[in-house]
CSV table of C-alpha atoms in Angstrom, one decimal:
chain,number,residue,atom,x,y,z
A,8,UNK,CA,63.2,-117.3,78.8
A,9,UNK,CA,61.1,-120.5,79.8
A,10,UNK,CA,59.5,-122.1,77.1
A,11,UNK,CA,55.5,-122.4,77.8
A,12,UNK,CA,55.0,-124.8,74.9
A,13,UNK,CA,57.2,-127.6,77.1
A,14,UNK,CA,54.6,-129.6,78.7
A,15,UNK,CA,55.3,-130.9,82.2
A,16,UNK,CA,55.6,-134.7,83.5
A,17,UNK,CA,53.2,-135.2,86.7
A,18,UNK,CA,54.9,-135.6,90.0
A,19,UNK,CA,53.2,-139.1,90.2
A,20,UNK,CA,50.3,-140.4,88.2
A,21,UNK,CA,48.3,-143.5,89.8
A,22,UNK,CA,46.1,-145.9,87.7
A,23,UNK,CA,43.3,-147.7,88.9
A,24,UNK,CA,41.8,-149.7,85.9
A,25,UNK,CA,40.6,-146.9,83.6
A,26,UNK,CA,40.8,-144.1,86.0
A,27,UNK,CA,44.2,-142.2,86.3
A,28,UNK,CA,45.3,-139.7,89.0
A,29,UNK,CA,47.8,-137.4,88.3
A,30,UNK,CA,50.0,-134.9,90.8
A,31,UNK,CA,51.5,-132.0,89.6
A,32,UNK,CA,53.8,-129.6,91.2
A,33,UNK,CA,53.1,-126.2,91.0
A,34,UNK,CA,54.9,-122.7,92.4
A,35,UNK,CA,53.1,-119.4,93.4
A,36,UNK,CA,53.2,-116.6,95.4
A,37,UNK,CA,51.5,-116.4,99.0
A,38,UNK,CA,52.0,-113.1,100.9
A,39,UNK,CA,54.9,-112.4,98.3
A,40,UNK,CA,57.0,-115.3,99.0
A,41,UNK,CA,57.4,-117.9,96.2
A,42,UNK,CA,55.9,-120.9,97.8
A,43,UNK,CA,55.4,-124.8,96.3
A,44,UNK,CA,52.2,-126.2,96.2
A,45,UNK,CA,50.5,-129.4,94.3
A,46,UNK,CA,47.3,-129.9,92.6
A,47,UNK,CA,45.7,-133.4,91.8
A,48,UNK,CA,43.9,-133.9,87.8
A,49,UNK,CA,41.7,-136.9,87.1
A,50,UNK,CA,40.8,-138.7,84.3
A,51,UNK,CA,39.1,-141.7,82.5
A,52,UNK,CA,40.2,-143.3,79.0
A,53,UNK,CA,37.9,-145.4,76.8
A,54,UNK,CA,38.2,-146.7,73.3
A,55,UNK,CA,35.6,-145.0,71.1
A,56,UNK,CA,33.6,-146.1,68.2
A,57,UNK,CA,36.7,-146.1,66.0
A,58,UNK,CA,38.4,-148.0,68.4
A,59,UNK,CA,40.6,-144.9,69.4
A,60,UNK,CA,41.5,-144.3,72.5
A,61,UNK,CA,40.0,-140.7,74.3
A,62,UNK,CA,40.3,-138.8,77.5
A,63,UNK,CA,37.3,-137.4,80.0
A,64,UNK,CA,36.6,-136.2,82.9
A,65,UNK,CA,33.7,-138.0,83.6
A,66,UNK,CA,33.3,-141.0,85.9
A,67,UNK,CA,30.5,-143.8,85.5
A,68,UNK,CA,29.4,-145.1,88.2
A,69,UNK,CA,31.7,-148.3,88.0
A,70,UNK,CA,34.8,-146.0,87.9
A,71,UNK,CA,33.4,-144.1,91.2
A,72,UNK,CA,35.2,-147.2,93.6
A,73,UNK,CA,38.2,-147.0,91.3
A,74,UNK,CA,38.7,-143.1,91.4
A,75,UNK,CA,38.2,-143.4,95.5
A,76,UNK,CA,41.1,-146.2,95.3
A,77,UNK,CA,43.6,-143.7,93.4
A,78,UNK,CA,42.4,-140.3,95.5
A,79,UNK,CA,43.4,-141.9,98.3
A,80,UNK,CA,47.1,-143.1,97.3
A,81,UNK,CA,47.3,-139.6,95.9
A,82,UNK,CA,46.6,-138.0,99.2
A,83,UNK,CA,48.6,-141.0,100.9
A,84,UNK,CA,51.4,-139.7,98.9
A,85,UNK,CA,51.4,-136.4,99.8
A,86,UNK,CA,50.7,-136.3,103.3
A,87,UNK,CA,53.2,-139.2,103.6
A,88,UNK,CA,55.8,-136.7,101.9
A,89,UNK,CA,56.9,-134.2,104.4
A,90,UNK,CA,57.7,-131.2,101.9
A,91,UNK,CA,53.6,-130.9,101.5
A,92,UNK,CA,52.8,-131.4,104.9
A,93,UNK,CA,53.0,-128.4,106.1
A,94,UNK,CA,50.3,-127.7,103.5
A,95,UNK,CA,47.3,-129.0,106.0
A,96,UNK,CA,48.0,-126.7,109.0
C-alpha cells in the first residue's frame, strides 16, 4: 500500500530571485492506458512581519519579469526532454 502522507520531490524546481518554479511528475489514465504527464506550480517567498519566511501565489508586479524568466526554462526543460514531447502533438 503507497503511503499518501510521503510528500514528493519536484522533477526540477527553477528559482528566479523570489519566484520559484516547480515540475512535478504525475501518472493518469487517458483512454484507459496509464500514461505520464507533468504539471508546473509557482510560487513567491517573502519574509513577513516577524521576519518569517511564507509562501504565495501571488506575483507583484516586480516578480512578473522573474516568473516569465523561470516559465520559460520550465517549458525549455520539458520540450527539450523527449519523454514529454510527444505531449504537444
Amino acid at each position: 500500500m503507497e503511503n499518501t502522507t510521503e510528500k514528493k520531490a519536484p522533477v526540477l524546481k527553477i528559482q528566479a530571485g523570489g519566484v520559484s518554479v516547480a515540475i512535478w511528475a504525475n501518472k493518469g489514465q487517458r483512454d484507459g492506458q496509464e500514461t505520464s504527464y507533468n504539471t508546473v506550480s509557482i510560487e513567491r517567498s517573502y519574509k513577513d512581519k516577524s521576519d518569517e519566511w511564507q509562501t504565495t501565489n501571488s506575483l507583484r508586479v516586480n516578480d512578473l519579469p522573474k516568473a516569465a524568466l523561470a516559465l520559460t526554462k520550465a517549458y525549455e526543460h520539458l520540450i527539450l526532454n523527449q519523454k514529454y514531447a510527444s505531449e504537444l502533438m
